[in-house]
Amino acid sequence: MASSSSSSNSAFRNGSSSAQRPLKPLTASNLKSSSFKSRVHPSHAPLSSFRRSYPSTLSASDDGVLGRVRVAVRLRPRNAEELAADADFADYVELQPELKRLKLRKNNWDADTYEFDDVLTEFASQKRVYEAVAKPVVESVLDGYNGTVMAYGQTGTGKTFTLGHLGEDDTSSRGIMVRAMEDILTEISLETDSVSVSYLQLYMEAVQDLLVPANNNISIVEDPKTGDVSVPGATVAEIRDQQSIVELLRLGEAHRIAANTKLNTESSRSHAILMVKRSFTGGEDALSSEIDNSSHLVKPSKPIVRKSKLVLVDLAGSERVHKSGSEGHMLEEAKSINLSLSALGKCINALAENSSHVPIRDSKLTRLLKDSFGGTARTSLIVTIGPSPRHRGETSSTILFGQRAMKVENMLKIKEEFDYKSLSRKLEIQVDKLIAENERQQKAFDNEVERINQEAQNRIAEVERNFAEALEKERLKCQMEYMESVKELEEKLLANQQSHDCDDFINDNCNGEELGPVSEEVSDLRKLLQNEIQLRKAAEDETNKLKGQFEQFMQPGAGGDTEIIRLHKILEDEAYKKRKLEEEVVILQSQLLQLTFEADQAKRYLERSGSANGFSAVDSLMSQARHSQFKETMNGQKAPTASLFEHVGLQKILSLLESEDANVRIHAVKVVANLAAEEANQERIVESGGLTSLLMVLRSFEDETIRRVAAGAIANLAMNEANQELIMAQGGISLLSMTAADAEDPQTLRMVSGAIANLCGNDKLQMKLRSEGGIRALLGMVRCGHPDVLSQVARGIANFAKCESRASTQGLKSGRSLLIEDGALPWIVQNANNEAAPIRRHIELALCHLAQQEVNAKEMISGGALWELVRISRYCSREDIRALACRTLNSSSTFRSEMRRLRIEC
């Protein structure tokens, strides 16, 4: 049996048999030995399976390429552990299902975009995955074509869940295998059709039977004439109903080998292959009914036979040994899995590049799947990726595998015994095309009407909101004018009363008396004032006189310091010459490295081509080497920087940041920035004082290029939490704020805003970040209006709001949000429905986190944020953000009362 070859570390999938339902025994009536051939036999469709809508296998596929392998990407739903960890996978991979695109982020500002036939988020149901990936292939099989559905991805990303989950407890979670068999059994007639299955696993390069484990080394046979692949020793089970296929799949899963690794508690150690064969045998009556008794063609005189095959492949997951912790026999299993997947990747690369040689025979997996890629089957590939941070290392290679598979074209063929059958099929395809085009146009029209209605509603809501804001502003203006008028009238009344009282006093006390003494007192005061003015003038003259004497006193001593000044000048000249020589040494070292590289290239070329014509080709080789090295440098490769880093030394590169030559400073800053982009170099740069030097450059120089590159390097270092506290301790946020206030270049502002946004995600730095002007600097950079800058600003505000919400929930913070105190709410509300998806997503998250703090509710209502929260809870494209907004509105008593007053339902 298959289990006898595995070590103690491996176990059968699904655990012991006691945890499963009792299995029905397989009798001789439904098991037989047979073989599956990938060749499609001539046939016609029976009356019971005749359908108006044929799959797109006979015509061009969705993108216009005949027979291209369709590839879909699925993000596995998060489990309870990943939900508790609250890992934000969107910062690394961004799915755009409406555009059928996937963005793979390299860093804060650079990302690669890939297009697929379908992009399925973690919220896509099993039914949605089946309809998008497998259902077109199943329909092709029912029409007489061969079909293949495969699942590829890293271990633990949900391949077996997507393809082979039985869904006995929850029918909505059934996988592709169960749903495909349901559709096949529903469409066929048991009187004229027969369906049989074989269930195999490829373990350690041995084909084993999952239905009868004693068949543990089945041979693969190829027809020397046709090249068709068959498995003669495989057990074949006749299928009559749905329950029998569920029992067979449960039996096969019980025999499939699995093991517990660090990456997956139930990691498949073999490739599982389910082969479904469908055969139809009919006569003349069936064909006559199929053509609707309206054809004037001659009836056939022999039975119609049609055979087709569906292959469902659950590939074992690729894994890195140092991450999975495999050792002993599990290590050998991992090697076998990786070698077979590597062979499959080589075949796909060869087919995608139209290579004359395809290494099919490198692995038994590629031999079994010979017709799935580049053969006669309609093939769909679903690439699974995981939401956990431990899956990020392999996500890029998985995505590239799917991209290469999309370039493979299969030659889809079917042979009919009668010429008029193909003609009838072509006519029906044209009818279906016209019907589909009509439906598409109708759907486009309905979508356009819906879009116009939505735009009208949005404009009405915007007009109502603007009218309410204008009315409120007018009311406040009138109220302020009223208060100012009342205040002016009160002041005039008080002045009149004082004037009236003064006149009464003069009339009462000075009536009939002489004012002579008052005039004398005024004259005396004037004399005293003139005397004070003269004394002050005399003091100023005396002060000027003393200053002149002091300057005369200091002048004779200057002549004695002439020698000291001359010596200082000589020392400064010597220091300048020393720095210039050190810079020239660095340049000469880099040139020496280049010449050494060229010499090695020339030496190898001479050894290969011989000494007879070696000297004539030296010049061309040297020029090619220079061109290649220049091209690599322009393409941003790491080799020149790494060589300079090793030969010159980090301290020497950092010392060049203080050079007086502007070009030297710029090149030094760029080298440090390139080194800081790699996580492996960041710790060494910080330990060598690189962070301090970058902050000094940002503080001392006003050159726009230097400041932009230095800010980018600081942003890279700020991605590490340990470096964030060092940046704050050395006054980095103040320098970034000043740079943001002075800079006008969008690229510089993007780097600065990215650095501040990284700092905003640290819970420990909230108060200090705000006190040193970080929030105000972020808000000030929106003046640029560039989408990349606005996206970084929105990300920083979302990070800050998330930290505040977390601190408030934990009881570490009370009082209203610091973002609201710094005036960020109007900008947040204004950009909550921004056209750019990254900006809109971050702003929606920021609004939800702010609303979770009850103390912010009243100001958010007065600022118009309530309407945006209601819109998010209804129309946001992301289901998790919609749920968060709805949950936040329902949990706040202030929001609930205001919604009741406005008669709004969430």
PDB file of N, CA and C in Angstrom, residues 601-661:
ATOM      1  N   GLN A 601      36.457  39.047 -18.775  1.00  0.00           N
ATOM      2  CA  GLN A 601      35.632  38.703 -19.940  1.00  0.00           C
ATOM      3  C   GLN A 601      36.524  38.414 -21.155  1.00  0.00           C
ATOM      4  N   ALA A 602      37.528  39.242 -21.370  1.00  0.00           N
ATOM      5  CA  ALA A 602      38.427  39.053 -22.515  1.00  0.00           C
ATOM      6  C   ALA A 602      39.221  37.751 -22.399  1.00  0.00           C
ATOM      7  N   LYS A 603      39.658  37.442 -21.170  1.00  0.00           N
ATOM      8  CA  LYS A 603      40.427  36.217 -20.960  1.00  0.00           C
ATOM      9  C   LYS A 603      39.582  34.985 -21.283  1.00  0.00           C
ATOM     10  N   ARG A 604      38.328  34.961 -20.769  1.00  0.00           N
ATOM     11  CA  ARG A 604      37.467  33.818 -21.043  1.00  0.00           C
ATOM     12  C   ARG A 604      37.165  33.703 -22.529  1.00  0.00           C
ATOM     13  N   TYR A 605      36.969  34.833 -23.198  1.00  0.00           N
ATOM     14  CA  TYR A 605      36.675  34.798 -24.624  1.00  0.00           C
ATOM     15  C   TYR A 605      37.863  34.240 -25.401  1.00  0.00           C
ATOM     16  N   LEU A 606      39.094  34.647 -25.011  1.00  0.00           N
ATOM     17  CA  LEU A 606      40.289  34.163 -25.699  1.00  0.00           C
ATOM     18  C   LEU A 606      40.475  32.665 -25.474  1.00  0.00           C
ATOM     19  N   GLU A 607      40.174  32.189 -24.266  1.00  0.00           N
ATOM     20  CA  GLU A 607      40.302  30.766 -23.992  1.00  0.00           C
ATOM     21  C   GLU A 607      39.328  29.946 -24.815  1.00  0.00           C
ATOM     22  N   ARG A 608      38.109  30.492 -25.064  1.00  0.00           N
ATOM     23  CA  ARG A 608      37.122  29.757 -25.847  1.00  0.00           C
ATOM     24  C   ARG A 608      37.453  29.784 -27.339  1.00  0.00           C
ATOM     25  N   SER A 609      37.800  30.940 -27.845  1.00  0.00           N
ATOM     26  CA  SER A 609      37.948  31.083 -29.298  1.00  0.00           C
ATOM     27  C   SER A 609      39.359  30.782 -29.801  1.00  0.00           C
ATOM     28  N   GLY A 610      40.348  30.667 -28.892  1.00  0.00           N
ATOM     29  CA  GLY A 610      41.715  30.354 -29.335  1.00  0.00           C
ATOM     30  C   GLY A 610      42.515  31.602 -29.581  1.00  0.00           C
ATOM     31  N   SER A 611      43.833  31.408 -29.685  1.00  0.00           N
ATOM     32  CA  SER A 611      44.720  32.556 -29.818  1.00  0.00           C
ATOM     33  C   SER A 611      44.816  33.059 -31.253  1.00  0.00           C
ATOM     34  N   ALA A 612      44.340  32.268 -32.229  1.00  0.00           N
ATOM     35  CA  ALA A 612      44.492  32.683 -33.625  1.00  0.00           C
ATOM     36  C   ALA A 612      43.729  33.944 -33.929  1.00  0.00           C
ATOM     37  N   ASN A 613      42.498  33.994 -33.521  1.00  0.00           N
ATOM     38  CA  ASN A 613      41.701  35.195 -33.811  1.00  0.00           C
ATOM     39  C   ASN A 613      41.329  35.918 -32.537  1.00  0.00           C
ATOM     40  N   GLY A 614      41.997  35.630 -31.413  1.00  0.00           N
ATOM     41  CA  GLY A 614      41.628  36.241 -30.133  1.00  0.00           C
ATOM     42  C   GLY A 614      41.920  37.719 -30.087  1.00  0.00           C
ATOM     43  N   PHE A 615      43.140  38.112 -30.616  1.00  0.00           N
ATOM     44  CA  PHE A 615      43.507  39.521 -30.482  1.00  0.00           C
ATOM     45  C   PHE A 615      42.641  40.409 -31.341  1.00  0.00           C
ATOM     46  N   SER A 616      42.106  39.890 -32.433  1.00  0.00           N
ATOM     47  CA  SER A 616      41.266  40.735 -33.292  1.00  0.00           C
ATOM     48  C   SER A 616      39.917  41.003 -32.682  1.00  0.00           C
ATOM     49  N   ALA A 617      39.505  40.158 -31.726  1.00  0.00           N
ATOM     50  CA  ALA A 617      38.154  40.325 -31.140  1.00  0.00           C
ATOM     51  C   ALA A 617      38.192  40.983 -29.779  1.00  0.00           C
ATOM     52  N   VAL A 618      39.406  41.375 -29.292  1.00  0.00           N
ATOM     53  CA  VAL A 618      39.506  41.954 -27.944  1.00  0.00           C
ATOM     54  C   VAL A 618      38.747  43.271 -27.870  1.00  0.00           C
ATOM     55  N   ASP A 619      38.951  44.107 -28.913  1.00  0.00           N
ATOM     56  CA  ASP A 619      38.298  45.427 -28.873  1.00  0.00           C
ATOM     57  C   ASP A 619      36.791  45.294 -28.844  1.00  0.00           C
ATOM     58  N   SER A 620      36.219  44.424 -29.697  1.00  0.00           N
ATOM     59  CA  SER A 620      34.755  44.280 -29.700  1.00  0.00           C
ATOM     60  C   SER A 620      34.268  43.716 -28.381  1.00  0.00           C
ATOM     61  N   LEU A 621      35.035  42.765 -27.789  1.00  0.00           N
ATOM     62  CA  LEU A 621      34.609  42.190 -26.508  1.00  0.00           C
ATOM     63  C   LEU A 621      34.631  43.225 -25.397  1.00  0.00           C
ATOM     64  N   MET A 622      35.687  44.067 -25.398  1.00  0.00           N
ATOM     65  CA  MET A 622      35.768  45.106 -24.368  1.00  0.00           C
ATOM     66  C   MET A 622      34.600  46.060 -24.474  1.00  0.00           C
ATOM     67  N   SER A 623      34.238  46.445 -25.713  1.00  0.00           N
ATOM     68  CA  SER A 623      33.102  47.365 -25.877  1.00  0.00           C
ATOM     69  C   SER A 623      31.804  46.697 -25.464  1.00  0.00           C
ATOM     70  N   GLN A 624      31.676  45.384 -25.774  1.00  0.00           N
ATOM     71  CA  GLN A 624      30.463  44.680 -25.342  1.00  0.00           C
ATOM     72  C   GLN A 624      30.389  44.604 -23.835  1.00  0.00           C
ATOM     73  N   ALA A 625      31.532  44.370 -23.177  1.00  0.00           N
ATOM     74  CA  ALA A 625      31.515  44.296 -21.709  1.00  0.00           C
ATOM     75  C   ALA A 625      31.119  45.618 -21.102  1.00  0.00           C
ATOM     76  N   ARG A 626      31.693  46.731 -21.672  1.00  0.00           N
ATOM     77  CA  ARG A 626      31.298  48.053 -21.135  1.00  0.00           C
ATOM     78  C   ARG A 626      29.815  48.291 -21.345  1.00  0.00           C
ATOM     79  N   HIS A 627      29.323  47.939 -22.536  1.00  0.00           N
ATOM     80  CA  HIS A 627      27.897  48.153 -22.806  1.00  0.00           C
ATOM     81  C   HIS A 627      27.024  47.320 -21.871  1.00  0.00           C
ATOM     82  N   SER A 628      27.445  46.050 -21.634  1.00  0.00           N
ATOM     83  CA  SER A 628      26.662  45.190 -20.742  1.00  0.00           C
ATOM     84  C   SER A 628      26.660  45.731 -19.330  1.00  0.00           C
ATOM     85  N   GLN A 629      27.861  46.182 -18.858  1.00  0.00           N
ATOM     86  CA  GLN A 629      27.907  46.725 -17.496  1.00  0.00           C
ATOM     87  C   GLN A 629      27.098  47.997 -17.380  1.00  0.00           C
ATOM     88  N   PHE A 630      27.167  48.858 -18.396  1.00  0.00           N
ATOM     89  CA  PHE A 630      26.356  50.097 -18.361  1.00  0.00           C
ATOM     90  C   PHE A 630      24.863  49.781 -18.357  1.00  0.00           C
ATOM     91  N   LYS A 631      24.484  48.775 -19.167  1.00  0.00           N
ATOM     92  CA  LYS A 631      23.055  48.389 -19.222  1.00  0.00           C
ATOM     93  C   LYS A 631      22.589  47.865 -17.879  1.00  0.00           C
ATOM     94  N   GLU A 632      23.458  47.020 -17.221  1.00  0.00           N
ATOM     95  CA  GLU A 632      23.073  46.505 -15.916  1.00  0.00           C
ATOM     96  C   GLU A 632      22.954  47.625 -14.901  1.00  0.00           C
ATOM     97  N   THR A 633      23.836  48.596 -14.969  1.00  0.00           N
ATOM     98  CA  THR A 633      23.768  49.719 -14.033  1.00  0.00           C
ATOM     99  C   THR A 633      22.518  50.532 -14.248  1.00  0.00           C
ATOM    100  N   MET A 634      22.163  50.781 -15.534  1.00  0.00           N
ATOM    101  CA  MET A 634      20.953  51.563 -15.821  1.00  0.00           C
ATOM    102  C   MET A 634      19.702  50.807 -15.426  1.00  0.00           C
ATOM    103  N   ASN A 635      19.734  49.493 -15.478  1.00  0.00           N
ATOM    104  CA  ASN A 635      18.567  48.692 -15.101  1.00  0.00           C
ATOM    105  C   ASN A 635      18.427  48.534 -13.596  1.00  0.00           C
ATOM    106  N   GLY A 636      19.302  49.092 -12.811  1.00  0.00           N
ATOM    107  CA  GLY A 636      19.151  49.059 -11.364  1.00  0.00           C
ATOM    108  C   GLY A 636      19.574  47.754 -10.726  1.00  0.00           C
ATOM    109  N   GLN A 637      20.474  46.967 -11.351  1.00  0.00           N
ATOM    110  CA  GLN A 637      20.882  45.714 -10.759  1.00  0.00           C
ATOM    111  C   GLN A 637      21.821  45.983  -9.589  1.00  0.00           C
ATOM    112  N   LYS A 638      21.933  44.967  -8.700  1.00  0.00           N
ATOM    113  CA  LYS A 638      22.621  45.191  -7.449  1.00  0.00           C
ATOM    114  C   LYS A 638      24.126  44.964  -7.540  1.00  0.00           C
ATOM    115  N   ALA A 639      24.613  44.353  -8.644  1.00  0.00           N
ATOM    116  CA  ALA A 639      26.007  43.950  -8.667  1.00  0.00           C
ATOM    117  C   ALA A 639      26.980  45.114  -8.510  1.00  0.00           C
ATOM    118  N   PRO A 640      26.870  46.248  -9.301  1.00  0.00           N
ATOM    119  CA  PRO A 640      27.840  47.340  -9.134  1.00  0.00           C
ATOM    120  C   PRO A 640      27.785  47.933  -7.748  1.00  0.00           C
ATOM    121  N   THR A 641      26.588  48.156  -7.199  1.00  0.00           N
ATOM    122  CA  THR A 641      26.468  48.749  -5.863  1.00  0.00           C
ATOM    123  C   THR A 641      27.063  47.831  -4.812  1.00  0.00           C
ATOM    124  N   ALA A 642      26.771  46.498  -4.965  1.00  0.00           N
ATOM    125  CA  ALA A 642      27.302  45.561  -3.986  1.00  0.00           C
ATOM    126  C   ALA A 642      28.829  45.526  -4.029  1.00  0.00           C
ATOM    127  N   SER A 643      29.407  45.560  -5.249  1.00  0.00           N
ATOM    128  CA  SER A 643      30.872  45.557  -5.366  1.00  0.00           C
ATOM    129  C   SER A 643      31.466  46.800  -4.721  1.00  0.00           C
ATOM    130  N   LEU A 644      30.886  47.954  -4.986  1.00  0.00           N
ATOM    131  CA  LEU A 644      31.376  49.201  -4.394  1.00  0.00           C
ATOM    132  C   LEU A 644      31.236  49.149  -2.883  1.00  0.00           C
ATOM    133  N   PHE A 645      30.157  48.562  -2.414  1.00  0.00           N
ATOM    134  CA  PHE A 645      29.910  48.435  -0.975  1.00  0.00           C
ATOM    135  C   PHE A 645      30.999  47.590  -0.313  1.00  0.00           C
ATOM    136  N   GLU A 646      31.406  46.472  -0.992  1.00  0.00           N
ATOM    137  CA  GLU A 646      32.387  45.574  -0.404  1.00  0.00           C
ATOM    138  C   GLU A 646      33.799  46.150  -0.468  1.00  0.00           C
ATOM    139  N   HIS A 647      34.163  46.788  -1.583  1.00  0.00           N
ATOM    140  CA  HIS A 647      35.543  47.237  -1.768  1.00  0.00           C
ATOM    141  C   HIS A 647      35.817  48.580  -1.090  1.00  0.00           C
ATOM    142  N   VAL A 648      34.866  49.484  -1.117  1.00  0.00           N
ATOM    143  CA  VAL A 648      35.098  50.826  -0.563  1.00  0.00           C
ATOM    144  C   VAL A 648      34.781  50.861   0.919  1.00  0.00           C
ATOM    145  N   GLY A 649      33.681  50.218   1.321  1.00  0.00           N
ATOM    146  CA  GLY A 649      33.296  50.240   2.718  1.00  0.00           C
ATOM    147  C   GLY A 649      32.186  51.238   2.985  1.00  0.00           C
ATOM    148  N   LEU A 650      31.302  50.876   3.907  1.00  0.00           N
ATOM    149  CA  LEU A 650      30.144  51.719   4.204  1.00  0.00           C
ATOM    150  C   LEU A 650      30.565  53.040   4.842  1.00  0.00           C
ATOM    151  N   GLN A 651      31.546  52.997   5.737  1.00  0.00           N
ATOM    152  CA  GLN A 651      31.980  54.237   6.400  1.00  0.00           C
ATOM    153  C   GLN A 651      32.513  55.244   5.388  1.00  0.00           C
ATOM    154  N   LYS A 652      33.232  54.756   4.383  1.00  0.00           N
ATOM    155  CA  LYS A 652      33.783  55.667   3.382  1.00  0.00           C
ATOM    156  C   LYS A 652      32.664  56.290   2.555  1.00  0.00           C
ATOM    157  N   ILE A 653      31.649  55.462   2.212  1.00  0.00           N
ATOM    158  CA  ILE A 653      30.522  55.998   1.441  1.00  0.00           C
ATOM    159  C   ILE A 653      29.769  57.043   2.255  1.00  0.00           C
ATOM    160  N   LEU A 654      29.596  56.781   3.563  1.00  0.00           N
ATOM    161  CA  LEU A 654      28.888  57.741   4.411  1.00  0.00           C
ATOM    162  C   LEU A 654      29.678  59.043   4.568  1.00  0.00           C
ATOM    163  N   SER A 655      31.020  58.926   4.572  1.00  0.00           N
ATOM    164  CA  SER A 655      31.831  60.143   4.695  1.00  0.00           C
ATOM    165  C   SER A 655      31.706  61.040   3.475  1.00  0.00           C
ATOM    166  N   LEU A 656      31.404  60.446   2.306  1.00  0.00           N
ATOM    167  CA  LEU A 656      31.256  61.248   1.094  1.00  0.00           C
ATOM    168  C   LEU A 656      29.973  62.071   1.102  1.00  0.00           C
ATOM    169  N   LEU A 657      29.069  61.784   2.035  1.00  0.00           N
ATOM    170  CA  LEU A 657      27.849  62.597   2.134  1.00  0.00           C
ATOM    171  C   LEU A 657      28.157  64.035   2.541  1.00  0.00           C
ATOM    172  N   GLU A 658      29.340  64.265   3.159  1.00  0.00           N
ATOM    173  CA  GLU A 658      29.734  65.602   3.603  1.00  0.00           C
ATOM    174  C   GLU A 658      30.674  66.291   2.615  1.00  0.00           C
ATOM    175  N   SER A 659      30.843  65.678   1.432  1.00  0.00           N
ATOM    176  CA  SER A 659      31.766  66.252   0.455  1.00  0.00           C
ATOM    177  C   SER A 659      31.266  67.614  -0.028  1.00  0.00           C
ATOM    178  N   GLU A 660      32.213  68.506  -0.367  1.00  0.00           N
ATOM    179  CA  GLU A 660      31.835  69.834  -0.863  1.00  0.00           C
ATOM    180  C   GLU A 660      31.431  69.787  -2.339  1.00  0.00           C
ATOM    181  N   ASP A 661      31.834  68.719  -3.044  1.00  0.00           N
ATOM    182  CA  ASP A 661      31.454  68.561  -4.442  1.00  0.00           C
ATOM    183  C   ASP A 661      30.010  68.065  -4.516  1.00  0.00           C
TER     184      ASP A 661
END
